PDB file of C-alpha atoms in Angstrom:
ATOM      1  CA  MET A  64    -144.214   2.697  16.227  1.00 65.00           C
ATOM      2  CA  LYS A  65    -144.771   1.909  12.553  1.00 84.00           C
ATOM      3  CA  VAL A  66    -144.337  -1.747  11.588  1.00 89.00           C
ATOM      4  CA  THR A  67    -143.056  -2.543   8.096  1.00 92.00           C
ATOM      5  CA  ARG A  68    -144.204  -5.676   6.307  1.00 94.00           C
ATOM      6  CA  PHE A  69    -141.262  -7.448   4.635  1.00 94.00           C
ATOM      7  CA  LEU A  70    -142.146  -9.635   1.633  1.00 96.00           C
ATOM      8  CA  LEU A  71    -139.935 -12.495   0.523  1.00 95.00           C
ATOM      9  CA  ARG A  72    -140.340 -11.657  -3.159  1.00 94.00           C
ATOM     10  CA  HIS A  73    -138.650  -8.320  -2.561  1.00 94.00           C
ATOM     11  CA  PHE A  74    -135.429 -10.139  -1.588  1.00 93.00           C
ATOM     12  CA  LEU A  75    -135.413 -12.728  -4.375  1.00 95.00           C
ATOM     13  CA  THR A  76    -134.052 -12.371  -7.870  1.00 92.00           C
ATOM     14  CA  GLY A  77    -134.471 -14.614 -10.889  1.00 92.00           C
ATOM     15  CA  ASP A  78    -135.415 -18.152  -9.924  1.00 94.00           C
ATOM     16  CA  GLU A  79    -134.346 -17.866  -6.264  1.00 96.00           C
ATOM     17  CA  ILE A  80    -136.613 -19.549  -3.738  1.00 96.00           C
ATOM     18  CA  PHE A  81    -134.829 -18.516  -0.535  1.00 97.00           C
ATOM     19  CA  HIS A  82    -132.628 -15.653   0.610  1.00 97.00           C
ATOM     20  CA  LEU A  83    -129.410 -16.050   2.586  1.00 96.00           C
ATOM     21  CA  SER A  84    -127.421 -13.104   3.877  1.00 95.00           C
ATOM     22  CA  ARG A  85    -124.814 -12.025   6.402  1.00 95.00           C
ATOM     23  CA  ILE A  86    -125.708  -8.817   8.248  1.00 92.00           C
ATOM     24  CA  LYS A  87    -123.760  -6.535  10.576  1.00 92.00           C
ATOM     25  CA  ILE A  88    -125.956  -4.743  13.128  1.00 90.00           C
ATOM     26  CA  CYS A  89    -124.423  -1.642  14.662  1.00 87.00           C
ATOM     27  CA  SER A  90    -127.493   0.398  15.648  1.00 78.00           C
ATOM     28  CA  ARG A  91    -131.252   0.230  15.958  1.00 70.00           C
ATOM     29  CA  ASP A  92    -131.568   2.120  12.668  1.00 74.00           C
ATOM     30  CA  ASP A  93    -130.023  -0.698  10.640  1.00 74.00           C
ATOM     31  CA  ILE A  94    -133.282  -2.641  10.328  1.00 83.00           C
ATOM     32  CA  SER A  95    -136.749  -1.186  10.853  1.00 87.00           C
ATOM     33  CA  LEU A  96    -139.361  -2.788  13.105  1.00 91.00           C
ATOM     34  CA  HIS A  97    -141.023  -5.358  10.903  1.00 94.00           C
ATOM     35  CA  ASN A  98    -142.886  -8.607  10.423  1.00 95.00           C
ATOM     36  CA  HIS A  99    -142.923 -10.668   7.243  1.00 95.00           C
ATOM     37  CA  ASP A 100    -144.699 -13.169   5.012  1.00 96.00           C
ATOM     38  CA  TYR A 101    -141.955 -15.812   5.279  1.00 96.00           C
ATOM     39  CA  ALA A 102    -140.172 -18.020   7.776  1.00 97.00           C
ATOM     40  CA  GLU A 103    -136.822 -16.787   9.062  1.00 97.00           C
ATOM     41  CA  ILE A 104    -133.872 -18.316  10.869  1.00 97.00           C
ATOM     42  CA  PHE A 105    -130.972 -16.243  12.105  1.00 97.00           C
ATOM     43  CA  TRP A 106    -127.934 -17.020  14.218  1.00 96.00           C
ATOM     44  CA  ILE A 107    -125.294 -14.821  15.827  1.00 94.00           C
ATOM     45  CA  GLU A 108    -121.797 -15.545  14.517  1.00 94.00           C
ATOM     46  CA  HIS A 109    -120.046 -13.115  16.863  1.00 92.00           C
ATOM     47  CA  GLY A 110    -120.819 -10.106  19.013  1.00 92.00           C
ATOM     48  CA  ASN A 111    -123.860  -9.336  21.137  1.00 91.00           C
ATOM     49  CA  GLY A 112    -126.887  -7.106  21.157  1.00 92.00           C
ATOM     50  CA  THR A 113    -130.597  -7.021  21.912  1.00 93.00           C
ATOM     51  CA  HIS A 114    -133.520  -8.559  20.088  1.00 94.00           C
ATOM     52  CA  LEU A 115    -136.553  -6.260  20.286  1.00 93.00           C
ATOM     53  CA  ILE A 116    -139.310  -8.774  19.789  1.00 93.00           C
ATOM     54  CA  ASN A 117    -143.092  -8.437  20.229  1.00 93.00           C
ATOM     55  CA  GLU A 118    -142.713  -5.433  22.568  1.00 88.00           C
ATOM     56  CA  GLY A 119    -140.169  -7.337  24.658  1.00 89.00           C
ATOM     57  CA  LYS A 120    -136.381  -7.507  24.819  1.00 89.00           C
ATOM     58  CA  MET A 121    -134.164 -10.557  24.592  1.00 90.00           C
ATOM     59  CA  PRO A 122    -130.352 -10.503  24.823  1.00 90.00           C
ATOM     60  CA  LEU A 123    -128.472 -11.921  21.850  1.00 92.00           C
ATOM     61  CA  ASN A 124    -124.992 -13.385  22.143  1.00 90.00           C
ATOM     62  CA  THR A 125    -122.621 -15.406  19.998  1.00 91.00           C
ATOM     63  CA  GLY A 126    -124.167 -18.829  19.446  1.00 88.00           C
ATOM     64  CA  ASP A 127    -127.820 -17.807  19.707  1.00 90.00           C
ATOM     65  CA  LEU A 128    -130.133 -19.176  17.007  1.00 93.00           C
ATOM     66  CA  VAL A 129    -133.719 -17.967  16.569  1.00 94.00           C
ATOM     67  CA  MET A 130    -136.605 -19.213  14.416  1.00 95.00           C
ATOM     68  CA  MET A 131    -138.965 -16.346  13.565  1.00 96.00           C
ATOM     69  CA  ARG A 132    -142.655 -16.733  12.882  1.00 94.00           C
ATOM     70  CA  PRO A 133    -144.262 -14.424  10.262  1.00 93.00           C
ATOM     71  CA  GLU A 134    -146.452 -12.659  12.831  1.00 93.00           C
ATOM     72  CA  ASP A 135    -143.511 -11.766  15.069  1.00 95.00           C
ATOM     73  CA  GLN A 136    -142.627  -8.073  15.098  1.00 95.00           C
ATOM     74  CA  HIS A 137    -138.951  -7.449  15.665  1.00 94.00           C
ATOM     75  CA  THR A 138    -135.794  -5.447  15.125  1.00 93.00           C
ATOM     76  CA  PHE A 139    -132.357  -5.218  16.740  1.00 93.00           C
ATOM     77  CA  CYS A 140    -130.039  -2.905  18.607  1.00 91.00           C
ATOM     78  CA  SER A 141    -126.447  -3.283  19.726  1.00 88.00           C
ATOM     79  CA  GLY A 142    -123.544  -1.675  21.490  1.00 77.00           C
ATOM     80  CA  ARG A 143    -120.609   0.015  19.804  1.00 78.00           C
ATOM     81  CA  GLN A 144    -119.012  -3.196  18.594  1.00 85.00           C
ATOM     82  CA  GLY A 145    -122.210  -4.491  17.035  1.00 90.00           C
ATOM     83  CA  PHE A 146    -122.802  -8.108  16.077  1.00 94.00           C
ATOM     84  CA  THR A 147    -122.796 -10.207  12.930  1.00 95.00           C
ATOM     85  CA  MET A 148    -125.527 -12.646  12.100  1.00 95.00           C
ATOM     86  CA  MET A 149    -126.527 -14.907   9.245  1.00 96.00           C
ATOM     87  CA  ASN A 150    -130.128 -14.821   8.115  1.00 95.00           C
ATOM     88  CA  LEU A 151    -132.122 -17.347   6.109  1.00 97.00           C
ATOM     89  CA  ALA A 152    -135.570 -16.403   4.740  1.00 97.00           C
ATOM     90  CA  PHE A 153    -137.727 -18.960   2.930  1.00 97.00           C
ATOM     91  CA  PRO A 154    -141.401 -19.639   2.045  1.00 97.00           C
ATOM     92  CA  MET A 155    -143.922 -20.619   4.681  1.00 96.00           C
ATOM     93  CA  LYS A 156    -145.026 -23.527   2.473  1.00 96.00           C
ATOM     94  CA  THR A 157    -141.673 -25.159   3.283  1.00 96.00           C
ATOM     95  CA  VAL A 158    -142.407 -24.858   7.012  1.00 95.00           C
ATOM     96  CA  GLN A 159    -145.871 -26.310   6.461  1.00 94.00           C
ATOM     97  CA  TYR A 160    -144.409 -29.215   4.508  1.00 95.00           C
ATOM     98  CA  PHE A 161    -141.839 -29.977   7.203  1.00 95.00           C
ATOM     99  CA  ARG A 162    -144.472 -29.884   9.921  1.00 94.00           C
ATOM    100  CA  LYS A 163    -146.765 -32.245   8.043  1.00 93.00           C
ATOM    101  CA  ARG A 164    -143.962 -34.673   7.225  1.00 93.00           C
ATOM    102  CA  TYR A 165    -141.784 -34.558  10.357  1.00 91.00           C
ATOM    103  CA  PHE A 166    -143.392 -32.514  13.146  1.00 90.00           C
ATOM    104  CA  ASN A 167    -147.104 -33.234  13.046  1.00 87.00           C
ATOM    105  CA  GLY A 168    -148.656 -31.768  16.195  1.00 80.00           C
ATOM    106  CA  SER A 169    -145.374 -30.187  17.294  1.00 81.00           C
ATOM    107  CA  GLU A 170    -145.380 -26.994  19.346  1.00 82.00           C
ATOM    108  CA  ASP A 171    -141.674 -26.359  19.029  1.00 84.00           C
ATOM    109  CA  PHE A 172    -139.430 -24.590  16.519  1.00 90.00           C
ATOM    110  CA  PHE A 173    -141.581 -22.497  14.140  1.00 94.00           C
ATOM    111  CA  TRP A 174    -144.747 -23.736  15.847  1.00 92.00           C
ATOM    112  CA  LYS A 175    -143.857 -22.533  19.327  1.00 89.00           C
ATOM    113  CA  LYS A 176    -146.737 -20.743  21.008  1.00 87.00           C
ATOM    114  CA  GLY A 177    -146.450 -17.650  23.174  1.00 87.00           C
ATOM    115  CA  PRO A 178    -144.971 -14.180  22.791  1.00 89.00           C
ATOM    116  CA  LEU A 179    -141.392 -15.302  22.114  1.00 90.00           C
ATOM    117  CA  PRO A 180    -140.143 -17.413  19.207  1.00 91.00           C
ATOM    118  CA  TYR A 181    -137.960 -20.502  19.500  1.00 90.00           C
ATOM    119  CA  GLN A 182    -134.402 -19.677  20.584  1.00 88.00           C
ATOM    120  CA  ALA A 183    -131.441 -21.939  21.300  1.00 85.00           C
ATOM    121  CA  THR A 184    -127.936 -21.172  22.509  1.00 80.00           C
ATOM    122  CA  LEU A 185    -125.373 -23.331  20.743  1.00 79.00           C
ATOM    123  CA  ASP A 186    -121.671 -23.860  21.210  1.00 74.00           C
ATOM    124  CA  THR A 187    -119.492 -21.726  18.930  1.00 76.00           C
ATOM    125  CA  ALA A 188    -118.178 -24.862  17.201  1.00 73.00           C
ATOM    126  CA  VAL A 189    -121.757 -25.826  16.335  1.00 77.00           C
ATOM    127  CA  ILE A 190    -122.484 -22.335  15.040  1.00 85.00           C
ATOM    128  CA  ARG A 191    -119.407 -22.559  12.829  1.00 85.00           C
ATOM    129  CA  SER A 192    -120.718 -25.858  11.485  1.00 84.00           C
ATOM    130  CA  ILE A 193    -124.136 -24.318  10.721  1.00 90.00           C
ATOM    131  CA  THR A 194    -122.477 -21.370   9.009  1.00 92.00           C
ATOM    132  CA  HIS A 195    -120.354 -23.759   6.952  1.00 90.00           C
ATOM    133  CA  LEU A 196    -123.466 -25.627   5.797  1.00 90.00           C
ATOM    134  CA  ALA A 197    -125.183 -22.345   4.935  1.00 93.00           C
ATOM    135  CA  GLU A 198    -122.227 -21.050   2.937  1.00 93.00           C
ATOM    136  CA  LYS A 199    -122.291 -24.225   0.845  1.00 91.00           C
ATOM    137  CA  MET A 200    -125.764 -23.290  -0.432  1.00 93.00           C
ATOM    138  CA  TRP A 201    -125.008 -19.614  -1.025  1.00 93.00           C
ATOM    139  CA  LYS A 202    -124.735 -20.082  -4.793  1.00 92.00           C
ATOM    140  CA  HIS A 203    -127.769 -22.369  -4.920  1.00 95.00           C
ATOM    141  CA  GLN A 204    -130.563 -20.095  -3.753  1.00 95.00           C
ATOM    142  CA  ASP A 205    -132.702 -21.398  -6.619  1.00 95.00           C
ATOM    143  CA  SER A 206    -132.538 -24.967  -5.302  1.00 95.00           C
ATOM    144  CA  ALA A 207    -135.140 -26.551  -3.026  1.00 95.00           C
ATOM    145  CA  ILE A 208    -132.776 -29.495  -2.534  1.00 95.00           C
ATOM    146  CA  TYR A 209    -130.133 -27.303  -0.903  1.00 95.00           C
ATOM    147  CA  LEU A 210    -132.727 -25.558   1.256  1.00 96.00           C
ATOM    148  CA  ASP A 211    -134.340 -28.793   2.436  1.00 96.00           C
ATOM    149  CA  SER A 212    -130.971 -30.423   3.064  1.00 94.00           C
ATOM    150  CA  PHE A 213    -129.845 -27.518   5.228  1.00 94.00           C
ATOM    151  CA  LEU A 214    -133.095 -27.474   7.223  1.00 95.00           C
ATOM    152  CA  LEU A 215    -132.996 -31.228   7.811  1.00 93.00           C
ATOM    153  CA  SER A 216    -129.410 -30.970   9.055  1.00 89.00           C
ATOM    154  CA  LEU A 217    -130.376 -28.133  11.365  1.00 90.00           C
ATOM    155  CA  PHE A 218    -133.431 -29.897  12.788  1.00 89.00           C
ATOM    156  CA  LYS A 219    -131.381 -33.069  13.362  1.00 83.00           C
ATOM    157  CA  LEU A 220    -128.835 -30.977  15.215  1.00 77.00           C
ATOM    158  CA  LEU A 221    -131.461 -29.402  17.458  1.00 79.00           C
ATOM    159  CA  LEU A 222    -133.459 -32.554  18.144  1.00 74.00           C
ATOM    160  CA  PRO A 223    -132.413 -34.948  20.923  1.00 54.00           C
ATOM    161  CA  THR A 224    -130.339 -37.760  19.407  1.00 47.00           C
ATOM    162  CA  GLU A 225    -130.492 -41.496  20.047  1.00 43.00           C
ATOM    163  CA  ASN A 226    -127.015 -41.218  21.568  1.00 42.00           C
ATOM    164  CA  GLN A 227    -128.132 -38.765  24.219  1.00 44.00           C
ATOM    165  CA  PRO A 228    -129.196 -40.183  27.603  1.00 45.00           C
ATOM    166  CA  ASP A 229    -132.413 -38.631  28.871  1.00 44.00           C
ATOM    167  CA  ASN A 230    -130.901 -37.834  32.251  1.00 40.00           C
ATOM    168  CA  GLN A 231    -127.744 -36.147  30.996  1.00 50.00           C
ATOM    169  CA  ASP A 232    -127.035 -32.629  29.866  1.00 68.00           C
ATOM    170  CA  ILE A 233    -124.941 -33.309  26.768  1.00 80.00           C
ATOM    171  CA  PRO A 234    -123.001 -30.277  25.481  1.00 85.00           C
ATOM    172  CA  ALA A 235    -124.132 -29.092  22.053  1.00 81.00           C
ATOM    173  CA  TRP A 236    -120.579 -29.336  20.701  1.00 85.00           C
ATOM    174  CA  LEU A 237    -120.447 -33.036  21.618  1.00 89.00           C
ATOM    175  CA  ASN A 238    -123.826 -33.764  20.052  1.00 84.00           C
ATOM    176  CA  ASN A 239    -122.674 -32.029  16.888  1.00 80.00           C
ATOM    177  CA  ALA A 240    -119.444 -34.045  16.746  1.00 86.00           C
ATOM    178  CA  ILE A 241    -121.318 -37.333  17.223  1.00 88.00           C
ATOM    179  CA  GLN A 242    -123.546 -36.482  14.278  1.00 80.00           C
ATOM    180  CA  GLN A 243    -120.757 -35.168  12.056  1.00 80.00           C
ATOM    181  CA  PHE A 244    -118.033 -37.771  12.681  1.00 85.00           C
ATOM    182  CA  PRO A 245    -119.722 -40.771  10.951  1.00 81.00           C
ATOM    183  CA  ALA A 246    -120.203 -38.589   7.853  1.00 74.00           C
ATOM    184  CA  GLN A 247    -116.480 -37.796   7.611  1.00 77.00           C
ATOM    185  CA  PRO A 248    -114.639 -41.124   7.142  1.00 81.00           C
ATOM    186  CA  ASP A 249    -111.453 -39.258   6.221  1.00 84.00           C
ATOM    187  CA  LEU A 250    -111.163 -38.526   9.957  1.00 87.00           C
ATOM    188  CA  PHE A 251    -111.530 -42.163  11.044  1.00 90.00           C
ATOM    189  CA  ARG A 252    -107.820 -42.941  10.800  1.00 89.00           C
ATOM    190  CA  LEU A 253    -107.071 -39.937  12.998  1.00 91.00           C
ATOM    191  CA  GLY A 254    -109.193 -41.523  15.729  1.00 92.00           C
ATOM    192  CA  ALA A 255    -109.461 -39.346  18.828  1.00 93.00           C
ATOM    193  CA  ARG A 256    -107.581 -36.498  17.156  1.00 92.00           C
ATOM    194  CA  GLY A 257    -110.058 -36.491  14.276  1.00 90.00           C
ATOM    195  CA  PHE A 258    -113.035 -36.486  16.632  1.00 93.00           C
ATOM    196  CA  ALA A 259    -111.524 -33.735  18.784  1.00 91.00           C
ATOM    197  CA  SER A 260    -110.942 -31.607  15.683  1.00 89.00           C
ATOM    198  CA  ILE A 261    -114.709 -31.489  15.109  1.00 86.00           C
ATOM    199  CA  CYS A 262    -115.263 -30.657  18.778  1.00 87.00           C
ATOM    200  CA  GLY A 263    -112.741 -27.834  18.657  1.00 83.00           C
ATOM    201  CA  ARG A 264    -111.407 -28.920  22.059  1.00 88.00           C
ATOM    202  CA  HIS A 265    -108.406 -30.705  23.552  1.00 91.00           C
ATOM    203  CA  ILE A 266    -108.552 -34.497  23.417  1.00 92.00           C
ATOM    204  CA  ASP A 267    -108.274 -34.872  27.199  1.00 93.00           C
ATOM    205  CA  TYR A 268    -111.231 -32.559  27.781  1.00 92.00           C
ATOM    206  CA  VAL A 269    -113.300 -34.361  25.135  1.00 93.00           C
ATOM    207  CA  ASN A 270    -112.477 -37.719  26.732  1.00 93.00           C
ATOM    208  CA  ARG A 271    -113.507 -36.490  30.206  1.00 93.00           C
ATOM    209  CA  THR A 272    -116.768 -35.110  28.846  1.00 93.00           C
ATOM    210  CA  VAL A 273    -117.562 -38.342  26.995  1.00 93.00           C
ATOM    211  CA  ARG A 274    -116.892 -40.348  30.175  1.00 92.00           C
ATOM    212  CA  LYS A 275    -119.148 -38.055  32.186  1.00 91.00           C
ATOM    213  CA  SER A 276    -121.921 -38.014  29.590  1.00 89.00           C
ATOM    214  CA  TYR A 277    -121.934 -41.634  28.417  1.00 89.00           C
ATOM    215  CA  ASN A 278    -119.901 -43.574  30.981  1.00 90.00           C
ATOM    216  CA  LYS A 279    -117.594 -44.804  28.243  1.00 93.00           C
ATOM    217  CA  THR A 280    -114.202 -43.851  26.864  1.00 94.00           C
ATOM    218  CA  LEU A 281    -113.707 -41.677  23.816  1.00 95.00           C
ATOM    219  CA  SER A 282    -112.065 -44.676  22.119  1.00 94.00           C
ATOM    220  CA  THR A 283    -115.193 -46.790  22.679  1.00 94.00           C
ATOM    221  CA  LEU A 284    -117.462 -44.046  21.356  1.00 95.00           C
ATOM    222  CA  ILE A 285    -115.313 -43.624  18.233  1.00 95.00           C
ATOM    223  CA  THR A 286    -115.405 -47.365  17.565  1.00 94.00           C
ATOM    224  CA  GLU A 287    -119.207 -47.321  17.808  1.00 93.00           C
ATOM    225  CA  LEU A 288    -119.416 -44.398  15.373  1.00 93.00           C
ATOM    226  CA  ARG A 289    -117.081 -46.193  12.946  1.00 93.00           C
ATOM    227  CA  MET A 290    -119.323 -49.243  13.132  1.00 93.00           C
ATOM    228  CA  GLN A 291    -122.371 -47.079  12.380  1.00 88.00           C
ATOM    229  CA  PHE A 292    -120.628 -46.023   9.186  1.00 89.00           C
ATOM    230  CA  ALA A 293    -119.753 -49.635   8.398  1.00 91.00           C
ATOM    231  CA  ALA A 294    -123.328 -50.803   8.957  1.00 90.00           C
ATOM    232  CA  ARG A 295    -124.650 -48.133   6.615  1.00 83.00           C
ATOM    233  CA  GLN A 296    -122.155 -49.100   3.911  1.00 87.00           C
ATOM    234  CA  LEU A 297    -123.026 -52.773   4.286  1.00 89.00           C
ATOM    235  CA  ALA A 298    -126.738 -52.030   3.970  1.00 83.00           C
ATOM    236  CA  ILE A 299    -126.722 -49.649   1.000  1.00 76.00           C
ATOM    237  CA  THR A 300    -123.595 -50.505  -1.040  1.00 82.00           C
ATOM    238  CA  ASN A 301    -121.909 -53.522  -2.586  1.00 83.00           C
ATOM    239  CA  SER A 302    -118.435 -52.424  -1.514  1.00 87.00           C
ATOM    240  CA  PRO A 303    -116.235 -55.342  -0.461  1.00 92.00           C
ATOM    241  CA  ILE A 304    -116.127 -55.810   3.300  1.00 95.00           C
ATOM    242  CA  LYS A 305    -112.354 -55.487   3.190  1.00 94.00           C
ATOM    243  CA  SER A 306    -112.738 -52.024   1.610  1.00 93.00           C
ATOM    244  CA  ILE A 307    -115.295 -50.974   4.235  1.00 93.00           C
ATOM    245  CA  CYS A 308    -112.918 -52.183   6.936  1.00 95.00           C
ATOM    246  CA  HIS A 309    -110.186 -49.976   5.458  1.00 93.00           C
ATOM    247  CA  ASP A 310    -112.550 -46.990   5.105  1.00 91.00           C
ATOM    248  CA  CYS A 311    -113.406 -47.321   8.801  1.00 92.00           C
ATOM    249  CA  GLY A 312    -109.748 -46.895   9.698  1.00 91.00           C
ATOM    250  CA  PHE A 313    -109.004 -50.541  10.555  1.00 93.00           C
ATOM    251  CA  ASN A 314    -105.847 -52.255   9.309  1.00 92.00           C
ATOM    252  CA  ASN A 315    -106.807 -55.672  10.687  1.00 94.00           C
ATOM    253  CA  LEU A 316    -109.861 -57.347   9.147  1.00 95.00           C
ATOM    254  CA  GLY A 317    -110.192 -59.760  12.067  1.00 95.00           C
ATOM    255  CA  HIS A 318    -110.305 -56.873  14.558  1.00 95.00           C
ATOM    256  CA  PHE A 319    -112.934 -55.141  12.415  1.00 95.00           C
ATOM    257  CA  TYR A 320    -115.098 -58.290  12.431  1.00 96.00           C
ATOM    258  CA  LYS A 321    -114.717 -58.612  16.194  1.00 95.00           C
ATOM    259  CA  GLN A 322    -115.779 -55.001  16.871  1.00 95.00           C
ATOM    260  CA  PHE A 323    -118.699 -55.172  14.442  1.00 95.00           C
ATOM    261  CA  GLN A 324    -120.000 -58.423  15.894  1.00 94.00           C
ATOM    262  CA  ARG A 325    -119.680 -57.059  19.441  1.00 93.00           C
ATOM    263  CA  ILE A 326    -122.028 -54.169  18.606  1.00 92.00           C
ATOM    264  CA  TYR A 327    -124.465 -55.749  16.125  1.00 91.00           C
ATOM    265  CA  GLN A 328    -124.349 -59.406  17.274  1.00 92.00           C
ATOM    266  CA  GLN A 329    -123.857 -60.392  13.622  1.00 91.00           C
ATOM    267  CA  THR A 330    -120.926 -60.706  11.294  1.00 94.00           C
ATOM    268  CA  PRO A 331    -120.684 -58.028   8.589  1.00 94.00           C
ATOM    269  CA  SER A 332    -121.712 -60.638   5.998  1.00 93.00           C
ATOM    270  CA  GLN A 333    -124.812 -61.617   7.983  1.00 92.00           C
ATOM    271  CA  TYR A 334    -125.729 -57.966   8.506  1.00 90.00           C
ATOM    272  CA  ARG A 335    -125.449 -57.251   4.766  1.00 89.00           C
ATOM    273  CA  GLU A 336    -127.503 -60.297   3.815  1.00 86.00           C
ATOM    274  CA  GLN A 337    -130.265 -59.336   6.267  1.00 83.00           C
ATOM    275  CA  HIS A 338    -130.476 -55.689   5.219  1.00 77.00           C
ATOM    276  CA  GLN A 339    -130.180 -56.220   1.470  1.00 71.00           C
ATOM    277  CA  ARG A 340    -132.691 -59.050   1.342  1.00 67.00           C
ATOM    278  CA  MET A 341    -135.706 -58.198  -0.798  1.00 50.00           C
ATOM    279  CA  SER A 342    -139.012 -58.410   1.100  1.00 40.00           C
TER     280      SER A 342
END
């Protein structure tokens, strides 16, 4: 079967440096068998089908994310309902830069060896989060900052986090919420309801999963995430401690001090002095 070579420059216009698109696949004729001169990430927003990849077949379902290498030869087929995916194509020099800076010697992600590329199955809430991040950069396809920011967020999502015990199978939706919650202080005052809104699940179920995964209550986890936000603000800003306390969702300054000192074994003032001291 003839293999078409796709070139990134054929998809770019003006000063664009990457190409982002949403594609509906309804039949094998929608996209020809091809390889390309660029790196590609795609994820399935909804529906299911088959990935015809390097003379093999891999099922694709909602939540699947794949990182394609340039030498991979692939196309797609689907049933009657088809499936919708988002696709990000960008220069290989970006992949090379990321490997040199963050993944030196890695054999994962774009550097995975073997006949099949890297593939991960993510919770639908996580996929929605990735789609949301991608849509934010839709109008900025001429910006390396938006591309790099998206890729860093994605890699952080896929990498094991410091909050994840080695011997536990932490659901992807919970990992995503733990990473997203400290970056959304507007949710702090909502407490468990705010955290559960990121998870896309009922509070009781989230609490049970947190207990099973971390042997702690959801309330304890949320307090720790609030304190992470506080520590970052203390280290990199000059905001008054009382304001940081309020931003963390605490009404009582004494209670804020007590929780911070319990986790960091320092008062907020001592923590700020240590981390803002010039070397």
